[in-house]
Amino acid sequence: MIRTVTVVPAVLAESKVEYRQQIERINTFSRRVHIDVSDGAFAPATTLDVSNVWWPKEWKADIHLMAVTPSSQLEIILKLKPSLCILHAEASEDLLPVFATLKQNDIKTGLALLPNTYPGLVKQYIDVVDHVLIFAGRLGMQGSTADMMQMEKIAIVRSMKPELEIGWDGGANMTTMRALAHADLDVINVGSALSKVENPAEVYHEMVAEIDKNGVVL
């Protein structure tokens, strides 16, 4: 099966001003965004609170909720109504009721796996979600180096549920893009490689072009 790989800009901001700046920079070239938000406990970094998150109405928004108890943020998520809400397998509560509520409200569900989490141990979650996020960077931070060994999880997850959308988060840039694009992923989230450059639109289109290359040279 030939898959279309989508490059999705990732937003991680500490303030309302920084958040708006990142959204405005993306607006020239993308209509899907990956929004990282933390409860301040699950991840070491502090991000803009999820209650302050927004996006243009014509966009598809994926909210990556780094929370110990995501159910405590559920009311806000339901009001925001993102296209996809990604929760962590390592959260301290049963995620099945949260996923059920999201689905009842027409929000797609996603499961994020930290590097030490083996997919087979959270099969009960993978069985019910629409998306699995392979996390391969530093939680709550942009600009990390990709742990490419995490690519081994892609085949495991795909064998468990072939129709899943599988995403990657961590260290995606021009150096790693081609390897990731040919690793049976559907989504590659890109943070600092877009947010920290002068012309993110140009780099974005270069990344998209890189996906279509097949060989070492071409």
mmCIF file of N, CA and C in Angstrom, residues 145-190:
data_model
loop_
_atom_site.group_PDB
_atom_site.id
_atom_site.type_symbol
_atom_site.label_atom_id
_atom_site.label_comp_id
_atom_site.label_asym_id
_atom_site.label_seq_id
_atom_site.Cartn_x
_atom_site.Cartn_y
_atom_site.Cartn_z
ATOM 1 N N THR A 145 17.545 15.811 19.135
ATOM 2 C CA THR A 145 18.035 14.855 18.140
ATOM 3 C C THR A 145 17.111 13.653 18.103
ATOM 4 N N ALA A 146 16.781 13.189 16.920
ATOM 5 C CA ALA A 146 15.866 12.056 16.785
ATOM 6 C C ALA A 146 16.509 10.758 17.248
ATOM 7 N N ASP A 147 15.790 9.998 18.033
ATOM 8 C CA ASP A 147 16.203 8.644 18.386
ATOM 9 C C ASP A 147 15.658 7.720 17.306
ATOM 10 N N MET A 148 16.470 7.484 16.278
ATOM 11 C CA MET A 148 16.003 6.734 15.112
ATOM 12 C C MET A 148 15.696 5.273 15.427
ATOM 13 N N MET A 149 16.182 4.773 16.560
ATOM 14 C CA MET A 149 15.844 3.406 16.962
ATOM 15 C C MET A 149 14.344 3.242 17.198
ATOM 16 N N GLN A 150 13.658 4.354 17.453
ATOM 17 C CA GLN A 150 12.206 4.296 17.677
ATOM 18 C C GLN A 150 11.452 3.884 16.409
ATOM 19 N N MET A 151 12.128 3.932 15.264
ATOM 20 C CA MET A 151 11.485 3.521 14.014
ATOM 21 C C MET A 151 11.065 2.054 14.047
ATOM 22 N N GLU A 152 11.725 1.271 14.907
ATOM 23 C CA GLU A 152 11.381 -0.151 15.010
ATOM 24 C C GLU A 152 9.935 -0.339 15.473
ATOM 25 N N LYS A 153 9.397 0.639 16.170
ATOM 26 C CA LYS A 153 8.023 0.534 16.665
ATOM 27 C C LYS A 153 6.989 0.647 15.552
ATOM 28 N N ILE A 154 7.385 1.274 14.451
ATOM 29 C CA ILE A 154 6.420 1.514 13.380
ATOM 30 C C ILE A 154 5.850 0.199 12.853
ATOM 31 N N ALA A 155 6.724 -0.752 12.552
ATOM 32 C CA ALA A 155 6.267 -2.048 12.030
ATOM 33 C C ALA A 155 5.439 -2.804 13.061
ATOM 34 N N ILE A 156 5.805 -2.674 14.328
ATOM 35 C CA ILE A 156 5.058 -3.352 15.390
ATOM 36 C C ILE A 156 3.640 -2.811 15.464
ATOM 37 N N VAL A 157 3.524 -1.488 15.475
ATOM 38 C CA VAL A 157 2.203 -0.862 15.545
ATOM 39 C C VAL A 157 1.399 -1.171 14.287
ATOM 40 N N ARG A 158 2.057 -1.117 13.127
ATOM 41 C CA ARG A 158 1.359 -1.379 11.869
ATOM 42 C C ARG A 158 0.819 -2.807 11.822
ATOM 43 N N SER A 159 1.558 -3.751 12.375
ATOM 44 C CA SER A 159 1.104 -5.144 12.388
ATOM 45 C C SER A 159 -0.082 -5.335 13.335
ATOM 46 N N MET A 160 -0.157 -4.506 14.357
ATOM 47 C CA MET A 160 -1.252 -4.598 15.314
ATOM 48 C C MET A 160 -2.549 -4.031 14.752
ATOM 49 N N LYS A 161 -2.425 -2.962 13.951
ATOM 50 C CA LYS A 161 -3.616 -2.305 13.400
ATOM 51 C C LYS A 161 -3.213 -1.594 12.112
ATOM 52 N N PRO A 162 -3.277 -2.280 10.990
ATOM 53 C CA PRO A 162 -2.753 -1.754 9.719
ATOM 54 C C PRO A 162 -3.345 -0.426 9.272
ATOM 55 N N GLU A 163 -4.595 -0.163 9.622
ATOM 56 C CA GLU A 163 -5.257 1.043 9.114
ATOM 57 C C GLU A 163 -4.955 2.299 9.923
ATOM 58 N N LEU A 164 -4.198 2.161 10.990
ATOM 59 C CA LEU A 164 -3.880 3.311 11.834
ATOM 60 C C LEU A 164 -3.101 4.387 11.084
ATOM 61 N N GLU A 165 -3.342 5.636 11.453
ATOM 62 C CA GLU A 165 -2.461 6.715 11.041
ATOM 63 C C GLU A 165 -1.319 6.737 12.055
ATOM 64 N N ILE A 166 -0.081 6.672 11.574
ATOM 65 C CA ILE A 166 1.075 6.651 12.470
ATOM 66 C C ILE A 166 1.900 7.913 12.254
ATOM 67 N N GLY A 167 2.172 8.605 13.354
ATOM 68 C CA GLY A 167 2.931 9.837 13.284
ATOM 69 C C GLY A 167 4.268 9.728 13.994
ATOM 70 N N TRP A 168 5.137 10.679 13.711
ATOM 71 C CA TRP A 168 6.480 10.742 14.307
ATOM 72 C C TRP A 168 6.683 12.122 14.902
ATOM 73 N N ASP A 169 7.269 12.172 16.081
ATOM 74 C CA ASP A 169 7.539 13.445 16.752
ATOM 75 C C ASP A 169 8.931 13.392 17.371
ATOM 76 N N GLY A 170 9.838 14.263 16.875
ATOM 77 C CA GLY A 170 11.173 14.324 17.462
ATOM 78 C C GLY A 170 12.289 14.314 16.437
ATOM 79 N N GLY A 171 13.009 15.420 16.314
ATOM 80 C CA GLY A 171 14.202 15.461 15.484
ATOM 81 C C GLY A 171 13.992 15.381 13.993
ATOM 82 N N ALA A 172 12.795 15.718 13.520
ATOM 83 C CA ALA A 172 12.559 15.698 12.073
ATOM 84 C C ALA A 172 13.142 16.954 11.440
ATOM 85 N N ASN A 173 14.029 16.765 10.467
ATOM 86 C CA ASN A 173 14.658 17.885 9.761
ATOM 87 C C ASN A 173 15.089 17.396 8.377
ATOM 88 N N MET A 174 15.822 18.217 7.640
ATOM 89 C CA MET A 174 16.222 17.828 6.291
ATOM 90 C C MET A 174 17.150 16.621 6.298
ATOM 91 N N THR A 175 17.880 16.426 7.364
ATOM 92 C CA THR A 175 18.809 15.293 7.446
ATOM 93 C C THR A 175 18.076 13.977 7.643
ATOM 94 N N THR A 176 17.008 14.004 8.439
ATOM 95 C CA THR A 176 16.287 12.769 8.766
ATOM 96 C C THR A 176 15.028 12.554 7.930
ATOM 97 N N MET A 177 14.608 13.566 7.187
ATOM 98 C CA MET A 177 13.308 13.525 6.521
ATOM 99 C C MET A 177 13.149 12.340 5.572
ATOM 100 N N ARG A 178 14.159 12.055 4.747
ATOM 101 C CA ARG A 178 13.989 10.996 3.758
ATOM 102 C C ARG A 178 13.863 9.629 4.418
ATOM 103 N N ALA A 179 14.669 9.384 5.452
ATOM 104 C CA ALA A 179 14.574 8.107 6.157
ATOM 105 C C ALA A 179 13.208 7.950 6.811
ATOM 106 N N LEU A 180 12.707 9.012 7.422
ATOM 107 C CA LEU A 180 11.394 8.957 8.061
ATOM 108 C C LEU A 180 10.283 8.767 7.031
ATOM 109 N N ALA A 181 10.402 9.449 5.913
ATOM 110 C CA ALA A 181 9.367 9.387 4.883
ATOM 111 C C ALA A 181 9.216 7.993 4.291
ATOM 112 N N HIS A 182 10.288 7.193 4.343
ATOM 113 C CA HIS A 182 10.240 5.847 3.782
ATOM 114 C C HIS A 182 10.144 4.775 4.863
ATOM 115 N N ALA A 183 9.662 5.179 6.023
ATOM 116 C CA ALA A 183 9.567 4.240 7.152
ATOM 117 C C ALA A 183 8.134 3.832 7.458
ATOM 118 N N ASP A 184 7.233 3.973 6.487
ATOM 119 C CA ASP A 184 5.823 3.577 6.639
ATOM 120 C C ASP A 184 5.089 4.462 7.650
ATOM 121 N N LEU A 185 5.467 5.711 7.708
ATOM 122 C CA LEU A 185 4.752 6.698 8.517
ATOM 123 C C LEU A 185 3.701 7.400 7.663
ATOM 124 N N ASP A 186 2.716 7.982 8.328
ATOM 125 C CA ASP A 186 1.714 8.792 7.642
ATOM 126 C C ASP A 186 1.924 10.282 7.893
ATOM 127 N N VAL A 187 2.432 10.604 9.087
ATOM 128 C CA VAL A 187 2.594 11.991 9.502
ATOM 129 C C VAL A 187 3.984 12.191 10.098
ATOM 130 N N ILE A 188 4.657 13.257 9.689
ATOM 131 C CA ILE A 188 5.927 13.641 10.296
ATOM 132 C C ILE A 188 5.753 15.049 10.853
ATOM 133 N N ASN A 189 5.767 15.167 12.172
ATOM 134 C CA ASN A 189 5.629 16.472 12.815
ATOM 135 C C ASN A 189 7.001 17.141 12.895
ATOM 136 N N VAL A 190 7.056 18.407 12.534
ATOM 137 C CA VAL A 190 8.323 19.136 12.476
ATOM 138 C C VAL A 190 8.249 20.372 13.363
#
